[in-house]
XYZ file of C-alpha atoms in Angstrom:
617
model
C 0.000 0.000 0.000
C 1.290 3.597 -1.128
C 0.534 6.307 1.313
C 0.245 8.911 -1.616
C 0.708 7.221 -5.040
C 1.616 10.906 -6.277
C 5.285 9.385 -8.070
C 2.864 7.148 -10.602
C 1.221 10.193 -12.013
C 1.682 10.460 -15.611
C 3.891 13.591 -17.244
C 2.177 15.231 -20.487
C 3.870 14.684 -23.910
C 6.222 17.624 -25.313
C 4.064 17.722 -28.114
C -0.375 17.582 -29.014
C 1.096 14.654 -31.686
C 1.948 12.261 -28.738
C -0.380 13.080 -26.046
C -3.255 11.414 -25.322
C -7.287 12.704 -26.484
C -7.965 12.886 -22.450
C -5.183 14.600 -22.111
C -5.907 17.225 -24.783
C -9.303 17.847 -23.391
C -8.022 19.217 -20.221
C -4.837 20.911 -21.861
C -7.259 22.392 -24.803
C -7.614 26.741 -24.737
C -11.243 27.317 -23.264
C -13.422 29.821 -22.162
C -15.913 31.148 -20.400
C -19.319 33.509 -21.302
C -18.049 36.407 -21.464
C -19.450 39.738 -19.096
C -19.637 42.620 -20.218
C -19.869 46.168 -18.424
C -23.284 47.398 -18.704
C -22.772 50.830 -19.839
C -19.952 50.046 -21.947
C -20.926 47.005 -23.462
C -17.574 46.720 -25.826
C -15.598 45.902 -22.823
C -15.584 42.600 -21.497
C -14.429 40.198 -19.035
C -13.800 36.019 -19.035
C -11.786 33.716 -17.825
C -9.789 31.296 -19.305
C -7.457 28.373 -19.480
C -5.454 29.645 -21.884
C -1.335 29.613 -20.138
C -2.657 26.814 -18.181
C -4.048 27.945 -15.127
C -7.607 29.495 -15.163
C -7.386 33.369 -15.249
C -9.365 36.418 -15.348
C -9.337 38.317 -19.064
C -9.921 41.781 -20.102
C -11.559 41.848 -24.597
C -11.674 45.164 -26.234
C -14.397 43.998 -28.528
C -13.827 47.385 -30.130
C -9.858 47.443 -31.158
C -10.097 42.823 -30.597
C -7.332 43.345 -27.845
C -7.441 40.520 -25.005
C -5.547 41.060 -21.811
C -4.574 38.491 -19.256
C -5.885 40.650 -16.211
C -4.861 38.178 -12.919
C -2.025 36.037 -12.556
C -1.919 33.897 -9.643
C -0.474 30.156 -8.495
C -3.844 28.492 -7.625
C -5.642 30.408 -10.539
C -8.612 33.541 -10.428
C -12.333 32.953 -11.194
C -14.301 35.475 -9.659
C -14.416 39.003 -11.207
C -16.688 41.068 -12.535
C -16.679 44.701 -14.253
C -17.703 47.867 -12.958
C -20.990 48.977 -14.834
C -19.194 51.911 -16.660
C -16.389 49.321 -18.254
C -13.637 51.224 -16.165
C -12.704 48.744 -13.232
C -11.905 44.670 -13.264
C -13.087 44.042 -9.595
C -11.852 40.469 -8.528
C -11.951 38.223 -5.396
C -7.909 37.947 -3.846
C -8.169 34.741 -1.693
C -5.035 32.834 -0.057
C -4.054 29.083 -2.065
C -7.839 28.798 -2.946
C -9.271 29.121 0.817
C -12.094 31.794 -0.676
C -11.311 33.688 2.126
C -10.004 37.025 1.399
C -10.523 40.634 0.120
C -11.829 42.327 -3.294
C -9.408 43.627 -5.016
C -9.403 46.116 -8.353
C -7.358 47.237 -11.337
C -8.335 49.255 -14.440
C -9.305 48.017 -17.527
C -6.784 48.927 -19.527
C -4.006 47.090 -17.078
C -2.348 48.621 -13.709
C -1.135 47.800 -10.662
C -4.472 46.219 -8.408
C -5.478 48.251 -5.183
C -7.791 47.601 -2.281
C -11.479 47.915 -3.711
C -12.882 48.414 -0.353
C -10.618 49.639 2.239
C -11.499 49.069 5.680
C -13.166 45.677 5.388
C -11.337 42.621 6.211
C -10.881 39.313 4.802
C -14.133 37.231 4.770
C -16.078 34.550 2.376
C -17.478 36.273 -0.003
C -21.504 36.427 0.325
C -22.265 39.065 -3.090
C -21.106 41.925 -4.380
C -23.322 44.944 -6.581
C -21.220 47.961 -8.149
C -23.654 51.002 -8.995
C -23.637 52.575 -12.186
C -23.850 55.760 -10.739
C -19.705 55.195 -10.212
C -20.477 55.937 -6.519
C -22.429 53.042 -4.695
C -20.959 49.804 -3.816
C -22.654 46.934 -1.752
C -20.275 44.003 -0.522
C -21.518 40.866 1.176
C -19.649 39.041 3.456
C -19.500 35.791 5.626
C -17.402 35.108 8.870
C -17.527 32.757 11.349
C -17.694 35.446 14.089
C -19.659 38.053 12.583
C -22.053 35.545 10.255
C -23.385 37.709 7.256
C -23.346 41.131 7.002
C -23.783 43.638 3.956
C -21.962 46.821 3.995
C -22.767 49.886 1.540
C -19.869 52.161 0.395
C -20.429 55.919 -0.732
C -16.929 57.273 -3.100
C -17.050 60.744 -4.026
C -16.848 58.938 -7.850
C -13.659 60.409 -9.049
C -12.566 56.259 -8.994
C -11.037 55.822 -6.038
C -12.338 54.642 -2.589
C -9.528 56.673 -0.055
C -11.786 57.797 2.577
C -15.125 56.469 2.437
C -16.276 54.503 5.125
C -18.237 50.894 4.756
C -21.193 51.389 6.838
C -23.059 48.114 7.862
C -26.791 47.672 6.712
C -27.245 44.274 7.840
C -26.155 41.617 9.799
C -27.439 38.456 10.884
C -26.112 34.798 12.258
C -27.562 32.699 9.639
C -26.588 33.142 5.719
C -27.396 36.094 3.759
C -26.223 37.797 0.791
C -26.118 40.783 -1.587
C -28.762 39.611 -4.573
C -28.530 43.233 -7.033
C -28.499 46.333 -6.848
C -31.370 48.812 -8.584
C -30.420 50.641 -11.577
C -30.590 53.807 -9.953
C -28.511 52.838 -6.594
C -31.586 53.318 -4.482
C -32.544 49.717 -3.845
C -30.969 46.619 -2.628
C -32.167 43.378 -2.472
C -30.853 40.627 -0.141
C -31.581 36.728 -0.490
C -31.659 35.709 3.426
C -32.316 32.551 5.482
C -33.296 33.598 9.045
C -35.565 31.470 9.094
C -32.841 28.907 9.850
C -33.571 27.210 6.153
C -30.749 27.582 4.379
C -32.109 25.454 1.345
C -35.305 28.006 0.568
C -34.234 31.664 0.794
C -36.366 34.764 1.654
C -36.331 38.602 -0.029
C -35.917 41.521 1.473
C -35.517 45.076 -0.036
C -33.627 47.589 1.855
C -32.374 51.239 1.111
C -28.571 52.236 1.610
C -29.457 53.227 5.092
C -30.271 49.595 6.076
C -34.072 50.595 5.831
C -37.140 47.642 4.664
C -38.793 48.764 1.958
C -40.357 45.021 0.949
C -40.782 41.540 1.638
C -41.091 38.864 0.126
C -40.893 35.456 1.947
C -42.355 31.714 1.088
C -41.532 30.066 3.962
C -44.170 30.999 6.028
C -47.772 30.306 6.231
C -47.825 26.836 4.711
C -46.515 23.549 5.593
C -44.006 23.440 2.660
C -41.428 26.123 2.533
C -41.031 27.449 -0.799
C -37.127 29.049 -1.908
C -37.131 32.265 -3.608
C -34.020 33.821 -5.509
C -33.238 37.275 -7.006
C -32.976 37.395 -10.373
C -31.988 41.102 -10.948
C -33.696 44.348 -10.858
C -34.604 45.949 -14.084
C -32.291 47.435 -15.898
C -33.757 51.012 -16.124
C -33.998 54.552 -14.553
C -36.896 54.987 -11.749
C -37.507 51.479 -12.820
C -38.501 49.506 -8.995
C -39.458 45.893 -10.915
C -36.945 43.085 -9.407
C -37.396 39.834 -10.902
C -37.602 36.794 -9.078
C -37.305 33.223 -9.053
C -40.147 31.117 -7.176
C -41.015 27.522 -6.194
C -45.001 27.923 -5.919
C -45.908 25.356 -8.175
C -43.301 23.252 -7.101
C -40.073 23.940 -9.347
C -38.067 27.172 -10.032
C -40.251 30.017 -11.881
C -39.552 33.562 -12.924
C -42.088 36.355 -11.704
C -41.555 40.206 -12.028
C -42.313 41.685 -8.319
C -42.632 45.526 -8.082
C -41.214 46.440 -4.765
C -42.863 49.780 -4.679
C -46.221 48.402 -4.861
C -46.084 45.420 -4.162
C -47.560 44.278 -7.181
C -46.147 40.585 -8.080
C -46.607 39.650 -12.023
C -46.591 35.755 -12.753
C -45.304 34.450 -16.145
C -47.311 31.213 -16.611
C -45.028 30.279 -19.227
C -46.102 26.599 -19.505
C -42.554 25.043 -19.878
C -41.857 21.553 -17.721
C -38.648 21.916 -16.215
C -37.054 24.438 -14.104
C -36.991 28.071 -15.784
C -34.779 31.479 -14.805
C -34.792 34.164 -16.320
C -32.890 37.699 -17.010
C -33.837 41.063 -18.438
C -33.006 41.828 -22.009
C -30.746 45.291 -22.104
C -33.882 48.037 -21.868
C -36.337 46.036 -19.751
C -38.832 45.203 -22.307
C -38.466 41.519 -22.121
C -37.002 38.315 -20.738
C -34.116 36.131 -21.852
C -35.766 32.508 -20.472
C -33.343 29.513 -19.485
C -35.356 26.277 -19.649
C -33.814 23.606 -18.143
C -34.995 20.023 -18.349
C -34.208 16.301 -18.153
C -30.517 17.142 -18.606
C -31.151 19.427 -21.606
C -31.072 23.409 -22.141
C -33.108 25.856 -24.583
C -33.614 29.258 -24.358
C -36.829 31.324 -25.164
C -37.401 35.010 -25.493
C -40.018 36.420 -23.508
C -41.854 39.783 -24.512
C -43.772 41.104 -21.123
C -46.334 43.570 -23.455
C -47.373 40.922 -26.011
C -46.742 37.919 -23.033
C -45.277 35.954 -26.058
C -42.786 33.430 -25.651
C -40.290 32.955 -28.812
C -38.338 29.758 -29.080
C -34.298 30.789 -29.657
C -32.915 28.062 -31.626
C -29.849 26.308 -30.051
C -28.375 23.006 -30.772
C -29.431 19.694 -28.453
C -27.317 19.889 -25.684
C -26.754 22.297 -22.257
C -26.635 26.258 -22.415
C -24.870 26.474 -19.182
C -25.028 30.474 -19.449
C -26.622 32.891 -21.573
C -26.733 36.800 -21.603
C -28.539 39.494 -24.245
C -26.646 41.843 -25.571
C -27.818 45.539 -26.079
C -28.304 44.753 -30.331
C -30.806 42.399 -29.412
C -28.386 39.362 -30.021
C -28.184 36.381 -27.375
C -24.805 35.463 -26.906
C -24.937 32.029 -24.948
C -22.292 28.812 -23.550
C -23.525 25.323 -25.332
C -21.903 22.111 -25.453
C -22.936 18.621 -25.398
C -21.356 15.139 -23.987
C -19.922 14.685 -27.650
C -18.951 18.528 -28.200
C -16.981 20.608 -26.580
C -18.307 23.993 -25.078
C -18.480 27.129 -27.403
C -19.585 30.407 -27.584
C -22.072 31.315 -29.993
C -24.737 34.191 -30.882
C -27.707 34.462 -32.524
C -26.256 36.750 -34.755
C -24.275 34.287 -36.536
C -20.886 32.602 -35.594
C -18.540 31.257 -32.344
C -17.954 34.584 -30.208
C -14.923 34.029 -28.796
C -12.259 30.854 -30.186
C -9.386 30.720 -28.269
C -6.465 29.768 -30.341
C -4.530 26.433 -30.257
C -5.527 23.031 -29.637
C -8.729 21.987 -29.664
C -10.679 19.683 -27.159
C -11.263 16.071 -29.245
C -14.880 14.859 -29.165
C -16.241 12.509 -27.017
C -19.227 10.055 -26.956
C -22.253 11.096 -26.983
C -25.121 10.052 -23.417
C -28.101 7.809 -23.448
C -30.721 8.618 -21.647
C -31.877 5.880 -18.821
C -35.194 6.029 -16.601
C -35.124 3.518 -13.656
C -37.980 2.995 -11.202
C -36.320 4.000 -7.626
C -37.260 3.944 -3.624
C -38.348 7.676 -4.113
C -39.748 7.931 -7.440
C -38.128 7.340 -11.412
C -34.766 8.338 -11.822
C -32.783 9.833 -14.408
C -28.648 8.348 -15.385
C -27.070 9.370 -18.232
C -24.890 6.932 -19.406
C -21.870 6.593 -21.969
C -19.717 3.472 -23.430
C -17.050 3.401 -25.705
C -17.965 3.201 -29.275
C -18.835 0.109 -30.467
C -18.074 -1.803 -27.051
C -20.700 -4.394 -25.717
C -21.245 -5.051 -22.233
C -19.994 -6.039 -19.605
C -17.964 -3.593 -19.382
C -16.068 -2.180 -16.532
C -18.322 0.921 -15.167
C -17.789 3.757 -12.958
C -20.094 5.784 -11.146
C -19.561 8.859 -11.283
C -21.266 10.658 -8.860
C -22.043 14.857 -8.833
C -21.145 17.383 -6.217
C -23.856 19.647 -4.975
C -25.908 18.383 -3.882
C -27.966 20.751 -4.859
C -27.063 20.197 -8.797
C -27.587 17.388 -11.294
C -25.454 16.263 -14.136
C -26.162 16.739 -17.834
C -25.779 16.282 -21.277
C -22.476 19.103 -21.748
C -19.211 18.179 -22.076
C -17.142 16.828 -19.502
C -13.433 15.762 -19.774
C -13.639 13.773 -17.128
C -15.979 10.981 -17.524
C -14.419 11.511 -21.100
C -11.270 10.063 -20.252
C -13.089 7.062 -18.197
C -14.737 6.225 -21.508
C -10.897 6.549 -23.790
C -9.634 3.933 -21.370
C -12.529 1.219 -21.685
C -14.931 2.032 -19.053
C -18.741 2.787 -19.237
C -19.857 5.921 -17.102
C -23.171 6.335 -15.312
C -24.293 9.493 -13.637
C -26.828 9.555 -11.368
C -29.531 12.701 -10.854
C -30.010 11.222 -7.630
C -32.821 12.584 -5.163
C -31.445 15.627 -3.794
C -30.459 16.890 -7.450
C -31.995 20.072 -9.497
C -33.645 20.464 -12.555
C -36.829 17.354 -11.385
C -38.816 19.524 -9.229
C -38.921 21.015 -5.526
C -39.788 17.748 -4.355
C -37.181 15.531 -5.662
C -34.735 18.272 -4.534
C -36.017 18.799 -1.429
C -36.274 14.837 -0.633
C -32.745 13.935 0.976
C -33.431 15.824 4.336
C -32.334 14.183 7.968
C -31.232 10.473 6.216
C -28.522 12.917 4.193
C -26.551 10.424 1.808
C -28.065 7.264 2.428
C -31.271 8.645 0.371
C -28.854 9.357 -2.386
C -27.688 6.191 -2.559
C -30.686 4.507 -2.629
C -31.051 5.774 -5.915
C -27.219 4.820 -7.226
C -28.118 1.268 -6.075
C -31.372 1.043 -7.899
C -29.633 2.367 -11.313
C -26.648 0.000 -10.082
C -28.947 -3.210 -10.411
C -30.486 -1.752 -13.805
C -26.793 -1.230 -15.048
C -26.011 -4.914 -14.196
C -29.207 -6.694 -15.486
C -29.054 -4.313 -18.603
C -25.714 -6.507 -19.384
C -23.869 -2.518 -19.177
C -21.997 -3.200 -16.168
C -19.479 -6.412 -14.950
C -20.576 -6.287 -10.858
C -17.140 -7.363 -10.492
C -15.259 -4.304 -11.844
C -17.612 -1.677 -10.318
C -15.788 2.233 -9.596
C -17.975 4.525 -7.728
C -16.020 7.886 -7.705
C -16.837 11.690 -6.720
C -15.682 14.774 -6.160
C -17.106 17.039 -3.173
C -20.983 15.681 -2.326
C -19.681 13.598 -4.792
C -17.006 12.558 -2.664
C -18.630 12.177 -0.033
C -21.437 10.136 -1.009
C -18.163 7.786 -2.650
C -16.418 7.498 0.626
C -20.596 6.566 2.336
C -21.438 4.374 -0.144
C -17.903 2.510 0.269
C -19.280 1.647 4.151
C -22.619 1.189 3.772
C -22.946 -1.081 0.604
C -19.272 -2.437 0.809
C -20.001 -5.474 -1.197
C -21.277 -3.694 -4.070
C -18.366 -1.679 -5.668
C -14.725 -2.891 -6.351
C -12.495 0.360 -6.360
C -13.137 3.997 -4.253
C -12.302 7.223 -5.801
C -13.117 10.377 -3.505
C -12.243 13.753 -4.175
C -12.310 16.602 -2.264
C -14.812 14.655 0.274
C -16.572 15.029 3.347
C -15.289 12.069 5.087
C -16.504 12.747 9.103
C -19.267 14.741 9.394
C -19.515 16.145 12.752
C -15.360 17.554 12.157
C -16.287 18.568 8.510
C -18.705 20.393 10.070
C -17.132 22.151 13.388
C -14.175 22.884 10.557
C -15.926 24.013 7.337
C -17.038 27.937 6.173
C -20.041 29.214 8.114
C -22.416 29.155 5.204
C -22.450 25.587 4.878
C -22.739 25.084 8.589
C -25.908 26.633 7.856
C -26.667 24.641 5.344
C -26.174 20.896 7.176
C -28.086 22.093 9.984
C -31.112 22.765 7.073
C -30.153 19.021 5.976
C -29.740 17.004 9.207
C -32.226 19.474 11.021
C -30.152 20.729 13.502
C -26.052 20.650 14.978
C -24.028 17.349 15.845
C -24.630 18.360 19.597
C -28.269 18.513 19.057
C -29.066 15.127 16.380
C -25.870 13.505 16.967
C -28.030 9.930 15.931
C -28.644 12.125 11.961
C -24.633 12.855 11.984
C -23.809 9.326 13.299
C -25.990 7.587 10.522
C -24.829 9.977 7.831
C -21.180 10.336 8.388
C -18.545 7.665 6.195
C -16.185 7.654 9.452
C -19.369 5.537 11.309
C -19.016 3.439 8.619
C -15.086 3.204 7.970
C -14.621 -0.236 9.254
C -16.571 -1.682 6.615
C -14.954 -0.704 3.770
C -13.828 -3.393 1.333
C -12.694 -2.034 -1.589
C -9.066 -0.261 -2.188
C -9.857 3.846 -1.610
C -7.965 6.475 -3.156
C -8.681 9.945 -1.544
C -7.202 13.222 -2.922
C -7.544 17.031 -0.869
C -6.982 20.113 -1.162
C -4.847 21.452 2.077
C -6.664 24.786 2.373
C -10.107 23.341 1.329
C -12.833 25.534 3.281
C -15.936 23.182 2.233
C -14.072 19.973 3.047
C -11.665 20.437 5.360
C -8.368 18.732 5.824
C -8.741 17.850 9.545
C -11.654 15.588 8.903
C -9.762 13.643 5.749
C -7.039 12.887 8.053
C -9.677 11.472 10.805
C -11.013 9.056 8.088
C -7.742 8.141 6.575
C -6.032 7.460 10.304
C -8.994 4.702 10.375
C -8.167 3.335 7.182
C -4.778 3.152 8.289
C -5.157 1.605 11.700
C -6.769 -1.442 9.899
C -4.481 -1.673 6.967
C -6.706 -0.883 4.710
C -5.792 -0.600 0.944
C -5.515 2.949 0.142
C -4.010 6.195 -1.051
C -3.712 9.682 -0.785
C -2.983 12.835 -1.993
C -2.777 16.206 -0.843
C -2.200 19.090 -2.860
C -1.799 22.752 -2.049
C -5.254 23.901 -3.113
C -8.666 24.646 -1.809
C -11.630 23.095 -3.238
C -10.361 21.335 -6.275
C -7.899 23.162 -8.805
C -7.739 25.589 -11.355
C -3.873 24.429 -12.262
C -4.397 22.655 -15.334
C -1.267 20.576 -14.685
C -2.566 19.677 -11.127
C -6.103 18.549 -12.276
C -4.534 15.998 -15.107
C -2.478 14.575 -12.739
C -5.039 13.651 -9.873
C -6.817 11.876 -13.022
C -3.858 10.225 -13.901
C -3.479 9.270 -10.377
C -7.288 7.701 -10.390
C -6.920 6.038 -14.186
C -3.540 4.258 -12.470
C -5.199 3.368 -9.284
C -8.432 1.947 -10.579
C -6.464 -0.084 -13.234
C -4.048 -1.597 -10.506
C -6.766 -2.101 -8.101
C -9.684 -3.550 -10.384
C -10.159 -7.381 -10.764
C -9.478 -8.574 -14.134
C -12.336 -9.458 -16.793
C -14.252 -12.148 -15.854
């Protein structure tokens, strides 16, 4: 048994000719949707892969210029531009923690500055930037203060020297900044003091820290309801904020006038989950439909309340924004296609140069009848292969997410190398409904795998899967519910891969980021003091002894969600027994934006589950 494993990594090629397709996905040029500022729309910001760690990047859509705009070791996601194109606002956190400050430099390129001086490091929890050049509103989230919003006043000549952050909220469960109103008068803040961190409530406040509105579902009925802020509309005097429901029991969007109170449904009679943003000048609605795994987009014209089908290829839109000549600019890919950027308006909007990403296979679709209701897998073979076939799992983080049909390099590689992948939309996972969502509460993880098992035995009796050479992997939830599964159905699966997981529950959760201490007291309905029988039952550590099958664990050393500590507990059991297993540790957070780093934990799994599998039967 290796304690780490990390020497068997593979190195890449020198060269695209002799490395391998899943090598090239990861290694491929990509980016993201990109923002742009709202009153200058011709300057924009994404992020890319491009010198192999993911990075923030300024585009002159005017002169075509690109600039790399943060350079850091464990890589830069979060920005976002100031409305009037001027400022690159982005999140400066330590080795991936997400604890830190905001930061800013201007577009054109400079040295970065302080955005908001006189707050201190914190999660972040929102941010809104006013486009009167004045107003900013920063959320934040610390163990000792939970989450408070603070408004900032500059005197607009583009520098904050001298003007004070002055608190408008605060309270100990989580909150957070939702928008800003066009006109800097109104903010709106999603909240959970109801102690429900899974259904949020609205509240509309002034810069003072004054209520203007409410709006909350999760009273008077005995099924709380989540709401979510959408954005206010984008014009003058305009006091319309619109808003994401659950009334008729999956998301919605409705347009709720805060000023009057008056609250505009859009029966829009799609089936799946639906948000929504505001085209440019607040005459209509740029709809995201998602459902059974799939994407489409709709335009939706609040005068005529007609609903226009945009035409997008079968697959996800994972992001989609209007742009002020009408034209939708949106992210699509599929399980066979790699992402891209296209418009309406003809054409990919932004191809990064080099490599590209080979193609993959595409996913069947698979219903199976389950404990809690039918579930949804999508699954995906080699070409041309025929079962049995060695199968892994491969479960989703989240929980609160689902898998679907986009592309992922991943489960990409799992198929190169000779293995069938199933993903499960387990119960617990969006995109089916509040219900199904909503389902996993108190028995946390063991609902979840109810469902895995259920597609399990279709997977087997299908003739997809050998039940000898069975991999159930995961990163995060996914992780998690790897590491559970391992110790509570230890005769069903034949190698462990857990990523970034929670591992013992009641450590993970004296250890991890406030919000999500919040957010386990939703699912287990209450702390590991007060249902330390829900903790017990739900945590893989109860379970450790149990475990049959080799485990490989990888984690990130300054992971807030997952901590270390709580690895270590579960991997000190695993030890004590001699169990078979590995680890690694990197210097991350929550996963990696280091290109380099993230092929080599996959090379580390691909080696581990082929040394550790039984061969064919």
């Amino acid at each position: 048994m290796s304690e780490t494993g990390a020497e068997k990594a593979t190195g890449s090629g020198s060269g695209s000719e002799s490395m391998p397709d899943w090598e090239k996905r990861f290694r491929a040029p990509r980016v993201s949707l990109p923002d742009w500022a709202e009153d200058a729309p011709q300057r924009s910001l994404f992020v890319s892969n491009a010198t192999g760690t993911y990075e923030l990047y300024a585009w002159d859509r005017t002169t075509g210029a690109q600039r790399q705009a943060t350079d850091r070791p464990n890589g830069t996601t979060d920005g976002i531009l100031s409305p009037d194109g001027e400022w690159i606002w982005w999140f400066n956190d330590k080795d991936g923690d997400e604890f830190g400050v905001w930061l800013r430099q201007p577009f054109g390129g400079g040295p970065d500055e302080p955005a908001v001086p006189g707050l201190g490091a914190s999660y972040p929890a929102g941010l809104a930037l006013g486009r009167d050049g004045r107003t900013v509103v920063v959320g934040r989230s610390t163990d000792e203060e939970g989450s408070t919003i603070h408004v900032v006043r500059h005197d607009g000549a583009g520098g904050t020297d001298g003007a004070t952050p002055v608190e408008v909220y605060r309270h100990r469960e989580s909150a957070g900044v939702g928008d800003l109103s066009h006109d800097g008068t109104l903010i709106a803040v999603e909240h959970t003091e109801h102690g429900d961190a899974m259904h949020s409530a609205l509240r509309v406040i002034r810069p003072d820290g004054s209520t203007v509105a409410e709006l909350d579902d999760t009273k008077g009925g005995t099924v709380e309801l989540g709401l979510e802020v959408l954005g206010f509309a984008p014009v003058e005097g305009d006091t319309r904020l619109l808003v994401g429901h659950q009334r008729r029991g999956r998301w919605e969007p409705m347009v709720w006038d805060v000023a009057s109170g008056e609250e505009s449904d859009l029966v829009l009679g799609l089936p799946g989950d639906v948000s929504a943003e505001w085209y440019p000048d607040g005459s209509a609605l740029l709809i995201a439909h998602g459902f059974e795994a799939r994407g489409e987009l709709f335009r939706y014209d609040l005068a005529s309340r007609e609903l226009t089908r945009i035409e997008t290829p079968t697959g996800s839109v994972s992001g989609a924004t209007a742009r002020p000549d009408g034209a939708v600019e949106y992210m699509w890919s599929s399980a066979a296609e790699p992402s891209v950027v296209r418009s309406t308006a003809g054409g990919v909007v932004l191809d990064p140069p080099g490599m590209k990403a080979p193609a993959s296979v595409p996913v069947e679709d698979v219903w199976v009848d389950g404990p809690g209701g039918r579930i949804h897998a999508l699954v995906q073979r080699p070409a041309g292969s025929s079962g049995p076939l060695p199968t892994v799992f491969e479960v989703h983080g989240g929980p609160t997410w689902h898998d679907s049909d986009s592309f992922a390099a991943g489960p990409a590689a799992w198929v190169d190398h000779g293995y069938a992948v199933v993903r499960v939309n387990y119960r617990g996972s969006t995109g089916y409904g509040r219900e199904w969502t909503d389902a996993l509460k108190h028995r946390v993880g063991l609902i979840e795998l109810e469902d895995i098992a259920a597609v399990r035995e279709w997977a087997i009796a299908s003739g997809l899967a050998d039940p000898d050479r069975l991999v159930l992997a995961g990163g995060s939830w996914g992780g998690y519910l790897t590491l559970l599964g391992l110790g509570t159905q230890p005769d069903a699966w034949a190698v462990g891969l857990a990523a970034v997981p929670v591992a013992d529950y009641v450590t993970a959760y004296h250890d991890e980021m406030e919000a999500l201490k919040a957010m386990d007291r939703t699912l287990l309905g209450g702390t590991p003091e007060e249902v330390p029988e829900r903790f017990a039952a739900s945590s893989p550590l109860t379970y450790v002894d149990e475990v049959k099958a080799p485990v490989y664990i990888s984690a990130g050393v300054n992971d807030p969600r997952c901590p270390i500590r709580q690895v270590e507990n579960y991997v000190d059991r695993l030890a004590a027994r001699g169990a078979t297993h590995e680890v690694y540790r990197y210097d991350a957070g929550h996963g990696s934006l280091v290109v380099d780093e993230r092929i080599k934990q996959v090379a580390l799994e691909l080696d581990f589950a082929a040394r550790h599998l039984p061969p064919a039967g």
